[in-house]
PDB file of C-alpha atoms and ligand atoms in Angstrom:
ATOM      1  CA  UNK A  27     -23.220   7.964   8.637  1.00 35.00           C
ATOM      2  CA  UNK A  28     -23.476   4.280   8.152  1.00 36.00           C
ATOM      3  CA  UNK A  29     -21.165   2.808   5.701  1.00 36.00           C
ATOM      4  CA  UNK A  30     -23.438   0.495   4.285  1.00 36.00           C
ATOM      5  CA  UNK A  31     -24.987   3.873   2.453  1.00 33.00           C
ATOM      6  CA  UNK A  32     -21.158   4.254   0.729  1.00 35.00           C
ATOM      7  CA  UNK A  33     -19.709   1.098   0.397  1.00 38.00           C
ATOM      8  CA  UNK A  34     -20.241  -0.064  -2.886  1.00 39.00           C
ATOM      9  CA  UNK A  35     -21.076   3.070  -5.310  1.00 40.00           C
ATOM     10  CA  UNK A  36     -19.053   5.858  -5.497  1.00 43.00           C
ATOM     11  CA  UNK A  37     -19.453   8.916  -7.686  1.00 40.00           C
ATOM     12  CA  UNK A  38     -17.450   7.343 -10.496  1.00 44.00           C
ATOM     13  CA  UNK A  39     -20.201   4.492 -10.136  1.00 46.00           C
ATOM     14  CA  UNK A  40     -17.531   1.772  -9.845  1.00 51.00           C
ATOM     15  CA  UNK A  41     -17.302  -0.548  -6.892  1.00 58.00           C
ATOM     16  CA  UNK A  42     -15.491   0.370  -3.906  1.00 73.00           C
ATOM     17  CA  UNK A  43     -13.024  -2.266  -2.683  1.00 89.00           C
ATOM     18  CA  UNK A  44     -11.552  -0.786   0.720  1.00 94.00           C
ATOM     19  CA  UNK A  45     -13.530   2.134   2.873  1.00 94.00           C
ATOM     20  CA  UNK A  46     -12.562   4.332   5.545  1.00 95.00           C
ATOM     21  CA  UNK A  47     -15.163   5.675   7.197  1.00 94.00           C
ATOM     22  CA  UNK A  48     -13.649   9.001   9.638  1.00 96.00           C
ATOM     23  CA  UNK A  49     -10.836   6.974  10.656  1.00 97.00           C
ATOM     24  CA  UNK A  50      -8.461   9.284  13.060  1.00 97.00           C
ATOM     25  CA  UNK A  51      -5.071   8.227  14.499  1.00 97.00           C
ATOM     26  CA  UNK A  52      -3.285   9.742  16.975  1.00 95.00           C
ATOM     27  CA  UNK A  53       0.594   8.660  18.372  1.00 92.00           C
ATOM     28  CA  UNK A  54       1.734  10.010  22.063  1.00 85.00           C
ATOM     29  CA  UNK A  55       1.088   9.525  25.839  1.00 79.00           C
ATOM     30  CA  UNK A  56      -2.592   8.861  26.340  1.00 72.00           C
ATOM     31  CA  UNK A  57      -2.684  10.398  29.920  1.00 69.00           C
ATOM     32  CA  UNK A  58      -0.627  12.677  30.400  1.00 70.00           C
ATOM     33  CA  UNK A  59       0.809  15.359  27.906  1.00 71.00           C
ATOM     34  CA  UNK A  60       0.219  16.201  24.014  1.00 81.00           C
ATOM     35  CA  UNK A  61      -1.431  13.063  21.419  1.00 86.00           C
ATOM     36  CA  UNK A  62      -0.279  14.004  17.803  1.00 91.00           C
ATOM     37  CA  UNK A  63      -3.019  13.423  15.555  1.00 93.00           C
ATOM     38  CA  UNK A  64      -1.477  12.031  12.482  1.00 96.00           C
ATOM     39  CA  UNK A  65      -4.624  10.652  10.504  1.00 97.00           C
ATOM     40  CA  UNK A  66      -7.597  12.941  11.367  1.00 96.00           C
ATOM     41  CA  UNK A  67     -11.066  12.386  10.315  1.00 96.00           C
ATOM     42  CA  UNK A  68     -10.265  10.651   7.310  1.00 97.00           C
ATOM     43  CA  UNK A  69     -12.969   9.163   4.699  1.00 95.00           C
ATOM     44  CA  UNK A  70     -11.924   7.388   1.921  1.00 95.00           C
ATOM     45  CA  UNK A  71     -12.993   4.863  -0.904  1.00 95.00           C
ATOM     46  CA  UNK A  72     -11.187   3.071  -3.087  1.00 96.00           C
ATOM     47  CA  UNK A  73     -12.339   1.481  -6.072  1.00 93.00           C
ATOM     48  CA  UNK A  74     -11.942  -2.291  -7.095  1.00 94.00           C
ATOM     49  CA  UNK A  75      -9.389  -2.338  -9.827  1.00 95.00           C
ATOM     50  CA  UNK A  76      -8.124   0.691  -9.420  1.00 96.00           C
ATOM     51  CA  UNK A  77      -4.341   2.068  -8.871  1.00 97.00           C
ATOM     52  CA  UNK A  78      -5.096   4.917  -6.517  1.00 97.00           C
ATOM     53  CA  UNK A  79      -2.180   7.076  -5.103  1.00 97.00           C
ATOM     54  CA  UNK A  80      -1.690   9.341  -1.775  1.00 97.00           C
ATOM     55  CA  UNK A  81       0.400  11.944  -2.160  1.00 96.00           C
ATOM     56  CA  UNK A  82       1.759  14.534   0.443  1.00 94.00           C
ATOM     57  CA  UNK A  83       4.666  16.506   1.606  1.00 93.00           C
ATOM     58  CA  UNK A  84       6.843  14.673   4.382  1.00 92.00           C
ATOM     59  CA  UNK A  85       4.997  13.883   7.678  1.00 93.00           C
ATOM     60  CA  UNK A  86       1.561  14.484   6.277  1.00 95.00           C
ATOM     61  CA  UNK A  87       0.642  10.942   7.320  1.00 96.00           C
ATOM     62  CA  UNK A  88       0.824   9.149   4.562  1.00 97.00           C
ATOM     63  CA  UNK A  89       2.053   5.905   5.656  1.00 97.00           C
ATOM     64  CA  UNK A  90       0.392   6.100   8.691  1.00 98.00           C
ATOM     65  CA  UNK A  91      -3.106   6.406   6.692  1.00 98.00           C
ATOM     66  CA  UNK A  92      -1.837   3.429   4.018  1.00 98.00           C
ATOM     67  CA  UNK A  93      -1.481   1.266   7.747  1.00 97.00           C
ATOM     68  CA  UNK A  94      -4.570   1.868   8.757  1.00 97.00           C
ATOM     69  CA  UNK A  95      -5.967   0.265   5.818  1.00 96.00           C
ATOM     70  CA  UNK A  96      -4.459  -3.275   6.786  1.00 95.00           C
ATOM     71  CA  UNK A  97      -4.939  -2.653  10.663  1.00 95.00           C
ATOM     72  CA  UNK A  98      -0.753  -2.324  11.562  1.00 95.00           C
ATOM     73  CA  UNK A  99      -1.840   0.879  12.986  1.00 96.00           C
ATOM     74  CA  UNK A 100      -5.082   0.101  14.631  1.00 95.00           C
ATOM     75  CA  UNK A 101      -7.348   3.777  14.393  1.00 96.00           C
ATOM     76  CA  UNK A 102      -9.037   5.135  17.220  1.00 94.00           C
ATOM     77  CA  UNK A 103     -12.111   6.353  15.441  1.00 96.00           C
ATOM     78  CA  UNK A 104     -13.736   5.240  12.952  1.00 97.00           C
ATOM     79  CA  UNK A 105     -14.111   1.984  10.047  1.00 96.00           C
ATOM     80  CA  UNK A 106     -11.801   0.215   8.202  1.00 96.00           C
ATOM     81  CA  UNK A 107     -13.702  -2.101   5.688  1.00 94.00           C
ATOM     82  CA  UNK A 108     -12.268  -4.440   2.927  1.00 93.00           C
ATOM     83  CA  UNK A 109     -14.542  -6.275   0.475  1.00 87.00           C
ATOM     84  CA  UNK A 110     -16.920  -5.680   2.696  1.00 85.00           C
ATOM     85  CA  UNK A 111     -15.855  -6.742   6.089  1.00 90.00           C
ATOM     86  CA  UNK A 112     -14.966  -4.427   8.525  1.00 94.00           C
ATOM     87  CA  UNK A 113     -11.458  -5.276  10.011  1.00 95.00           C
ATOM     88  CA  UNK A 114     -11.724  -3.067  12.596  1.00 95.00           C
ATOM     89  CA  UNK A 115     -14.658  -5.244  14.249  1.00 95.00           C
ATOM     90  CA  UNK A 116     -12.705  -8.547  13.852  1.00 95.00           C
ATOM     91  CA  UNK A 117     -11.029 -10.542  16.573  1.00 93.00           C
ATOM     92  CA  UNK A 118      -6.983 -11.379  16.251  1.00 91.00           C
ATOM     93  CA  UNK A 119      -7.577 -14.848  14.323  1.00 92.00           C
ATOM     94  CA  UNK A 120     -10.100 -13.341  11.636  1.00 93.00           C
ATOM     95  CA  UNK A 121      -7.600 -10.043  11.322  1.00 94.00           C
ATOM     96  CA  UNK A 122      -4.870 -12.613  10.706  1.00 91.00           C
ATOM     97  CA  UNK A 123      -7.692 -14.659   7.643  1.00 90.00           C
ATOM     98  CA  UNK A 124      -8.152 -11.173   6.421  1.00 91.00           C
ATOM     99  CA  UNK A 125      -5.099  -9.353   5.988  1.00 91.00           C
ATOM    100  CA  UNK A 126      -3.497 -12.661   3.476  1.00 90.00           C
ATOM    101  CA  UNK A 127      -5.911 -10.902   1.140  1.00 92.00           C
ATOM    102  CA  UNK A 128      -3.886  -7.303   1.753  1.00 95.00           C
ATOM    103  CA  UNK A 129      -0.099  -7.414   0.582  1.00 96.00           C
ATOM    104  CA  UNK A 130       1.962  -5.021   1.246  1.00 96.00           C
ATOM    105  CA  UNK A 131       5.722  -3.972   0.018  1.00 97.00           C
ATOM    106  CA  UNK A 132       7.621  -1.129   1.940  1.00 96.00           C
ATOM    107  CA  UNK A 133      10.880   1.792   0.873  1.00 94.00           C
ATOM    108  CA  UNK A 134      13.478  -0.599   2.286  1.00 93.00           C
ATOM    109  CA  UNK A 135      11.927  -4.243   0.547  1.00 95.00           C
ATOM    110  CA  UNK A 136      12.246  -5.906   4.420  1.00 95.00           C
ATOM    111  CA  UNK A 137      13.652  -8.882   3.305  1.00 97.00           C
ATOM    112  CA  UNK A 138      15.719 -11.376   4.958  1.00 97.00           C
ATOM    113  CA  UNK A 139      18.956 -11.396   4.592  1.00 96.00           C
ATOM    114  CA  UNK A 140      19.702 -14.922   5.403  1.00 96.00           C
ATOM    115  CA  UNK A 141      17.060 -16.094   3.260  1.00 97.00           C
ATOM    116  CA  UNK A 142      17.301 -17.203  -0.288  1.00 98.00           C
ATOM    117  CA  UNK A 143      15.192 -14.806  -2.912  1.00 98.00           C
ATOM    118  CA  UNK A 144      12.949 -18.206  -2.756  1.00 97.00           C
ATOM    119  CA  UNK A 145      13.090 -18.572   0.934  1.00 97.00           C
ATOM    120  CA  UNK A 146      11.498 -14.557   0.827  1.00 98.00           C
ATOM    121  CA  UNK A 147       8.580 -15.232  -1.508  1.00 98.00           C
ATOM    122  CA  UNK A 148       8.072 -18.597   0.787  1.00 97.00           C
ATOM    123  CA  UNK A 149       7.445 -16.986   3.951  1.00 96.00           C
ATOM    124  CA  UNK A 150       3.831 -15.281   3.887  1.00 95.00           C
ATOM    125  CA  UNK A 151       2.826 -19.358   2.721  1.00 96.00           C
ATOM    126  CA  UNK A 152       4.732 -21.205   5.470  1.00 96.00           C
ATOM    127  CA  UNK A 153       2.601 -18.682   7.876  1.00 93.00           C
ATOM    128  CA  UNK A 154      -0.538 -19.405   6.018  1.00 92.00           C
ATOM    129  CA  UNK A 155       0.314 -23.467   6.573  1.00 93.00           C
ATOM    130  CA  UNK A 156       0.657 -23.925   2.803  1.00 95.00           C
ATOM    131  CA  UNK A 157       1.751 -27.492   1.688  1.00 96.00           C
ATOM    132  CA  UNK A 158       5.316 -27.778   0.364  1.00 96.00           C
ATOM    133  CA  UNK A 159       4.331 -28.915  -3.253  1.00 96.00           C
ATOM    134  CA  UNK A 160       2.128 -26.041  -3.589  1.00 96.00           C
ATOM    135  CA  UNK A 161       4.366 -23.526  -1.755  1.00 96.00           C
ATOM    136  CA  UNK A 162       7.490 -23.702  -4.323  1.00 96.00           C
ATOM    137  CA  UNK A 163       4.909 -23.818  -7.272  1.00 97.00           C
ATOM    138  CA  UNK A 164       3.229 -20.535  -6.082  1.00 97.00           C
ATOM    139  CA  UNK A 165       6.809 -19.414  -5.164  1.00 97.00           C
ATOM    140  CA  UNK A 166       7.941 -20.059  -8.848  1.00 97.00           C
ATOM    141  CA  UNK A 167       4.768 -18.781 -10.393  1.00 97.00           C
ATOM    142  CA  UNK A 168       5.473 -15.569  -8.668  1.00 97.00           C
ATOM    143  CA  UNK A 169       9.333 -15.019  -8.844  1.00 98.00           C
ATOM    144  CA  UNK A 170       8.565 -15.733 -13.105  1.00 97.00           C
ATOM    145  CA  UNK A 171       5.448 -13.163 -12.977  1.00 97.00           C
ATOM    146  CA  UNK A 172       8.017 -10.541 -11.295  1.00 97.00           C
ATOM    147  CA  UNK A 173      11.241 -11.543 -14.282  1.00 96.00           C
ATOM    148  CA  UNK A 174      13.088 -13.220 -11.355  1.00 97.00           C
ATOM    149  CA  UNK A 175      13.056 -16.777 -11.994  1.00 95.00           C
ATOM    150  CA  UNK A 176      16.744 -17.023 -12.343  1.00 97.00           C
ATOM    151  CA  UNK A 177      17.197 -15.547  -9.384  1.00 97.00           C
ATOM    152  CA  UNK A 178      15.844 -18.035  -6.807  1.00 97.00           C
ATOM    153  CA  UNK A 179      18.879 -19.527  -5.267  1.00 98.00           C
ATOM    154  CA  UNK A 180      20.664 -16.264  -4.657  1.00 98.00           C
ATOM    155  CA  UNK A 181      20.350 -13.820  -1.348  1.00 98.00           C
ATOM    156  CA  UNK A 182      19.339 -10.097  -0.897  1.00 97.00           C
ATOM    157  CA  UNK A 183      23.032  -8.706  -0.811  1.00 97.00           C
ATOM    158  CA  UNK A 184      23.660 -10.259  -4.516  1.00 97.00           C
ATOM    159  CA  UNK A 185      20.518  -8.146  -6.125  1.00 96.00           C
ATOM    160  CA  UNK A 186      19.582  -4.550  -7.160  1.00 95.00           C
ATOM    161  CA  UNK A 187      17.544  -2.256  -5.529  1.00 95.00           C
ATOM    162  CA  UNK A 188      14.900  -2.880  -8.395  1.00 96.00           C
ATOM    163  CA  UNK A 189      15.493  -6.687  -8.107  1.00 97.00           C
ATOM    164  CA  UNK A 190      14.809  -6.588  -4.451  1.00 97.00           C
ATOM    165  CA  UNK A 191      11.447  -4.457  -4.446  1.00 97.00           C
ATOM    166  CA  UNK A 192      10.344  -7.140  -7.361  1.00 97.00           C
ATOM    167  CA  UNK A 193      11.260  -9.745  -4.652  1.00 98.00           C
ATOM    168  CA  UNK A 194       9.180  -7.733  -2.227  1.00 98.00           C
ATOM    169  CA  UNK A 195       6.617  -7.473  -4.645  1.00 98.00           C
ATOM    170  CA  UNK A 196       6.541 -11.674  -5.467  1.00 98.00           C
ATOM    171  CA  UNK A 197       6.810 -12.539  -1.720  1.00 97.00           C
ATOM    172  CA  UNK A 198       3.304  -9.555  -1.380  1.00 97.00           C
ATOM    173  CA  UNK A 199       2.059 -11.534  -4.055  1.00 97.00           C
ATOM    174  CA  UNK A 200       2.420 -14.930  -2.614  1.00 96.00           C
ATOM    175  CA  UNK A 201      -0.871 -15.491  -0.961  1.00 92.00           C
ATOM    176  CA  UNK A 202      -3.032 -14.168  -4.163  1.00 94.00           C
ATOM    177  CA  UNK A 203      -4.344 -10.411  -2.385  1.00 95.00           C
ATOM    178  CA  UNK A 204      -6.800  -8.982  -3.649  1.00 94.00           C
ATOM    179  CA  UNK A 205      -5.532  -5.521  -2.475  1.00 96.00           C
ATOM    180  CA  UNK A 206      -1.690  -4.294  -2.882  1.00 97.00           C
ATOM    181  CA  UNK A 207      -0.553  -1.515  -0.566  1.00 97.00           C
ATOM    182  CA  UNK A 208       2.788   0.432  -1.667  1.00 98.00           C
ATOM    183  CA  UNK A 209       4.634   2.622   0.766  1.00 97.00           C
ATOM    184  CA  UNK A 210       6.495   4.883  -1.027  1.00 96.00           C
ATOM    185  CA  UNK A 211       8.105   1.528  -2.666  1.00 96.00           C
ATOM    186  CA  UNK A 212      10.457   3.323  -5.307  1.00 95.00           C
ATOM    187  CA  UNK A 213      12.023   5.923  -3.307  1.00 92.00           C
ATOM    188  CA  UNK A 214      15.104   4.588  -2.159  1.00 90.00           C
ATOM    189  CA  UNK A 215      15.688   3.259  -6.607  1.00 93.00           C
ATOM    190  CA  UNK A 216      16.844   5.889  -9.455  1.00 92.00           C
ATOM    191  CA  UNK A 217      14.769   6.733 -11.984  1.00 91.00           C
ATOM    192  CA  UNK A 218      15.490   3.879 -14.055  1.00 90.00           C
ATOM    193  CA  UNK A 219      14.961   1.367 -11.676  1.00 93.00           C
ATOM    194  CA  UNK A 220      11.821   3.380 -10.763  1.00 94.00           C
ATOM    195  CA  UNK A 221      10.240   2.649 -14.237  1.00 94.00           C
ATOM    196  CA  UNK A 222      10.851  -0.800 -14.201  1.00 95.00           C
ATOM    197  CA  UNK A 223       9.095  -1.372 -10.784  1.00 96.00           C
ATOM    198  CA  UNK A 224       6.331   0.677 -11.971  1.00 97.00           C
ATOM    199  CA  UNK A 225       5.743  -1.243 -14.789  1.00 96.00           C
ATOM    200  CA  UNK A 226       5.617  -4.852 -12.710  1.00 97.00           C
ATOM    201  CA  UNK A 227       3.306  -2.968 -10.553  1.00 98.00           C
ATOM    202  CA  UNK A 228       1.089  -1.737 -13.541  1.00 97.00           C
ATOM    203  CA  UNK A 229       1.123  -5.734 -14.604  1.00 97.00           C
ATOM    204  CA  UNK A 230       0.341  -6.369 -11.158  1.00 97.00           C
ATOM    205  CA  UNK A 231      -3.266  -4.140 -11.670  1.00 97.00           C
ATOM    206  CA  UNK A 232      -3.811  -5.675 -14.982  1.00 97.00           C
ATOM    207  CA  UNK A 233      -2.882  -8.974 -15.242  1.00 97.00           C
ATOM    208  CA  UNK A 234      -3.775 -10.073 -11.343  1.00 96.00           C
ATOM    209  CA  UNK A 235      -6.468  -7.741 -11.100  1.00 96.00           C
ATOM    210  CA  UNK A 236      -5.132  -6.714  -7.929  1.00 97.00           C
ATOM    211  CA  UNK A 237      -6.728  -3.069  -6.904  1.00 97.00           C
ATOM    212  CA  UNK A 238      -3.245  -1.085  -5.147  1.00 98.00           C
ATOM    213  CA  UNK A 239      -3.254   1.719  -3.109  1.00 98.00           C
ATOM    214  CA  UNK A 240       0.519   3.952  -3.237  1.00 98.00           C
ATOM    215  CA  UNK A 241       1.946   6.000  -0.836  1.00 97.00           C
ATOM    216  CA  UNK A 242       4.439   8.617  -2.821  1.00 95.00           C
ATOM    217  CA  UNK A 243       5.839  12.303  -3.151  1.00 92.00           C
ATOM    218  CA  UNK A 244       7.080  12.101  -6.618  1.00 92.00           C
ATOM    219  CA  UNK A 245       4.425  13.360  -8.887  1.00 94.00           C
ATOM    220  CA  UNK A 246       5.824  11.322 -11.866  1.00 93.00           C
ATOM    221  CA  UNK A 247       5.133   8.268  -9.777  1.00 94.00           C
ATOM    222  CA  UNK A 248       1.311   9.286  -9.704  1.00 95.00           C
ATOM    223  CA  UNK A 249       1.128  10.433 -13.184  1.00 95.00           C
ATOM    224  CA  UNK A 250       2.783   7.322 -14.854  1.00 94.00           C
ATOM    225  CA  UNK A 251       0.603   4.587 -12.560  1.00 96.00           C
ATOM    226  CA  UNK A 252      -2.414   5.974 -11.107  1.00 97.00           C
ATOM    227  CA  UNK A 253      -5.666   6.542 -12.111  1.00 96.00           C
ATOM    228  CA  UNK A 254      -6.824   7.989  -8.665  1.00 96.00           C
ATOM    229  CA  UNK A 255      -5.123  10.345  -6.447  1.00 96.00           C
ATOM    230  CA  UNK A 256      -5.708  11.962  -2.367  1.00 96.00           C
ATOM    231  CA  UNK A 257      -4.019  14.774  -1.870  1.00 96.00           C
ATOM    232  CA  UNK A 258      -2.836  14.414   1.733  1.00 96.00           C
ATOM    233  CA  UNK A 259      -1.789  17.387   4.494  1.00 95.00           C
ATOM    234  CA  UNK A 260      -1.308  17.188   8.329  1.00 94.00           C
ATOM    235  CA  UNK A 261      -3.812  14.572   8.702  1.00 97.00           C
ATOM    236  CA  UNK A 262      -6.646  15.223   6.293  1.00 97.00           C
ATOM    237  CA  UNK A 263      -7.268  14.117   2.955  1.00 96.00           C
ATOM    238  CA  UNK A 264      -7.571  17.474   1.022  1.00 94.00           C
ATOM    239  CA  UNK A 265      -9.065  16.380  -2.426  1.00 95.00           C
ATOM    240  CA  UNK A 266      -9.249  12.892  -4.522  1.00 96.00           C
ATOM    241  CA  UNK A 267      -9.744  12.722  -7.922  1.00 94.00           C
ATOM    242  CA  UNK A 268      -9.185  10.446 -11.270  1.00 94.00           C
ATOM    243  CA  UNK A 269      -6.097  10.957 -13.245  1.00 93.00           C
ATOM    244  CA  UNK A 270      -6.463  11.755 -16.359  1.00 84.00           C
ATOM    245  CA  UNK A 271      -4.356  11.653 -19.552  1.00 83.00           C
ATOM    246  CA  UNK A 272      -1.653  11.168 -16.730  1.00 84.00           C
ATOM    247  CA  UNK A 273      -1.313  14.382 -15.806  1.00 89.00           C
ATOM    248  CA  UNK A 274      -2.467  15.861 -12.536  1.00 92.00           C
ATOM    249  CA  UNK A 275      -4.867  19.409 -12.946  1.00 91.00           C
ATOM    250  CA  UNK A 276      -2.732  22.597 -12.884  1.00 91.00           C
ATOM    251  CA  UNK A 277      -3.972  24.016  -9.492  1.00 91.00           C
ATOM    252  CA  UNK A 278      -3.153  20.753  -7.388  1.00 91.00           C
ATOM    253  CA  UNK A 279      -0.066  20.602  -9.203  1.00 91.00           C
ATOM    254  CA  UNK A 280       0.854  24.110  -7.639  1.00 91.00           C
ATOM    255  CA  UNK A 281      -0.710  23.188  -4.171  1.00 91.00           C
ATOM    256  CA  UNK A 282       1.290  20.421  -4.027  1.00 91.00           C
ATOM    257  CA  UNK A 283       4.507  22.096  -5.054  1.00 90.00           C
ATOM    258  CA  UNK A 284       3.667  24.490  -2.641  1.00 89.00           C
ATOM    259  CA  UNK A 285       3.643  21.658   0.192  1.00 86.00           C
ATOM    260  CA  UNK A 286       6.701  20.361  -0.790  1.00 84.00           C
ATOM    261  CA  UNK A 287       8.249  23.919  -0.853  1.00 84.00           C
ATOM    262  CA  UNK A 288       7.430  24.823   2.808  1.00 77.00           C
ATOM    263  CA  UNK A 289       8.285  21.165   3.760  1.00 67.00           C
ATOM    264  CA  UNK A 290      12.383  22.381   2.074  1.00 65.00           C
ATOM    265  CA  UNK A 291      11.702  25.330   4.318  1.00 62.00           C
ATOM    266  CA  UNK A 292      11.120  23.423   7.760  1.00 57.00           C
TER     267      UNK A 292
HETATM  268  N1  ATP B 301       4.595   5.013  15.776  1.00 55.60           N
HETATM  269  C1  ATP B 301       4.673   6.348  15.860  1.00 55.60           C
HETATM  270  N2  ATP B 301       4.836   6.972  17.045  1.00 55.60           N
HETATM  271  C2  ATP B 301       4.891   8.308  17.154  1.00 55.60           C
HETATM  272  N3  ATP B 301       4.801   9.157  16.084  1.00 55.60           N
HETATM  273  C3  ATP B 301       4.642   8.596  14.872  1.00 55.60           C
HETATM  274  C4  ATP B 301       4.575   7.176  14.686  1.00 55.60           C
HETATM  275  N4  ATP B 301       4.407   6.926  13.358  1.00 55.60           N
HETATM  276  C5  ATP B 301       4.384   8.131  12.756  1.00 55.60           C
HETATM  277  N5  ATP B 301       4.528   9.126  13.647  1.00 55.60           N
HETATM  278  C6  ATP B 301       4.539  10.569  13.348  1.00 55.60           C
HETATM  279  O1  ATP B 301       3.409  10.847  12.569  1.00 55.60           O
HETATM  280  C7  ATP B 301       3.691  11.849  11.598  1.00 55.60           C
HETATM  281  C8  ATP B 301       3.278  11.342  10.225  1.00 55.60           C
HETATM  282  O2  ATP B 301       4.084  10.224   9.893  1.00 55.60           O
HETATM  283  P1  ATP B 301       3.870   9.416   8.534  1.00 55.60           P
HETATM  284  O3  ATP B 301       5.069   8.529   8.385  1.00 55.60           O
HETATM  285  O4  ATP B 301       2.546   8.796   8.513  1.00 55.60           O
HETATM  286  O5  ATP B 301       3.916  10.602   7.452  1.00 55.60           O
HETATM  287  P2  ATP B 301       4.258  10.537   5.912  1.00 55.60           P
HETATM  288  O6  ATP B 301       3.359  11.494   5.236  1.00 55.60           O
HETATM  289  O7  ATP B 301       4.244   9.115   5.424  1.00 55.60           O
HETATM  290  O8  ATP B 301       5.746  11.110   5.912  1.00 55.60           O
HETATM  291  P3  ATP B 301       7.014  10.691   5.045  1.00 55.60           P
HETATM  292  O9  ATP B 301       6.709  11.043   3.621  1.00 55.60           O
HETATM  293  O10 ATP B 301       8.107  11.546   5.615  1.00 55.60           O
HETATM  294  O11 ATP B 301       7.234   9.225   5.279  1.00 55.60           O
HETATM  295  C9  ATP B 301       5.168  12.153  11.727  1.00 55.60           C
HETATM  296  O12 ATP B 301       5.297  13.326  12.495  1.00 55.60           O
HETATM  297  C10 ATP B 301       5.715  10.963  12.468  1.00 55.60           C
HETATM  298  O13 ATP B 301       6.844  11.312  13.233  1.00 55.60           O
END
């Protein structure tokens, strides 16, 4: 199927932002021995705007899906396509043009250490070739949008858990995306922390307009932000639907309980 025939409309009628068209991944020795397909046959559209979540027991590919979608794991088969454009026809240089439009924050923030929280949010615009006077106002605009103004001077070591993901999230935010991708970004904070991420993340959607795509197990995490959801298992993308009235339906609830139950069992 072409994409051209999906792109835009989806059965919700709103306008999809990134498509995969059958996208499969596979990691292992390509001559000899086993491949492990970890993403397999996958088609997917998400909407502009939208805060859609993918949600699976351990190992389902998840992340390895979510990676796809900016081209760090480069598929096999298939289409990636963002606004439009299909990544996985570009050359290096336009990949590079492309993916300042996709942020992306991870578990463990990636920061550096011997950076200051500024010297973080700086670094996606020193790679773009931003000029200084514009650099430390985007870098300010950002670090205020997050609550961490105060906070510019100091390193990684000195903050939170919560305060570095918000780092993570300014230093994402840096080069104005127009696509956000989470992997599994509050599962190394408690629950308190948790709510306070999700809520910079919900102001991200809103204020920014910035459409994000989440990689999670925890159903709260899905029923507090999203209003989408895949249901993810060894490879395939079992169901999507819309959230609503934050609550996912009773019998994916149980499927997914059920995942997470055999995954304890393994
Ligand atoms: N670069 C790689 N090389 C080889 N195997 C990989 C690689 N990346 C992922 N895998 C394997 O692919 C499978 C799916 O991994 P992935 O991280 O995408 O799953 P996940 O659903 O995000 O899991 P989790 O919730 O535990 O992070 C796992 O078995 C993993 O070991």
């Amino acid at each position: 199927m072409s994409c051209a025939s999906f792109l835009y409309v989806n059965i919700e009628g709103g306008v999809g932002l990134i498509s995969l068209d059958h996208v499969s991944k596979s990691f292992g020795p390509k001559k000899h021995g086993e491949r492990l397909t970890v993403v397999d046959n996958v088609s997917l559209h998400i909407e502009q705007g939208s805060i859609h979540g993918i949600i699976g027991a351990s190992g389902a590919g998840k992340s390895t899906l979510l990676r796809t979608m900016n081209l760090l794991e480069r598929p096999e088969e298939g289409q990636v396509y963002i606004g439009g454009q299909e990544l996985t026809m570009m050359r290096e240089r336009e990949l590079r043009e492309a993916r300042r439009k996709i942020g992306m924050i991870f578990q463990h923030f990636n920061l550096i250490g011997n950076r200051t929280v500024e010297g973080n949010v700086a670094i996606p615009l020193e790679l773009a070739g931003v000029k200084k006077d514009e650099r430390i106002a985007r870098v300010h605009e950002y670090l205020r949008f997050v609550g961490l103004e105060d906070k510019a001077k100091q390193y990684p070591a000195q903050l939170s858990g919560g305060q570095k993901q918000r780092v993570a999230i300014a230093r994402a935010l840096a080069n104005e995306p127009q696509v956000l991708l989470c992997d599994e970004p509050t599962s190394a904070l408690d629950p308190k922390t948790t709510s306070g991420v999700l809520e910079v993340l919900r102001h991200v959607n809103e204020a920014l307009k910035i459409t994000i795509v989440i990689v999670t197990h925890e159903v709260p995490v899905v029923e507090r932000l999203c209003t989408a959801v895949s249901f993810m298992d060894s490879g395939r993308i079992v169901r999507t639907l819309p959230i609503r009235e934050g609550s996912l339906p009773p019998d994916m609830l149980a499927w997914y309980e059920e995942q997470e139950a055999g995954d304890d069992e393994r």
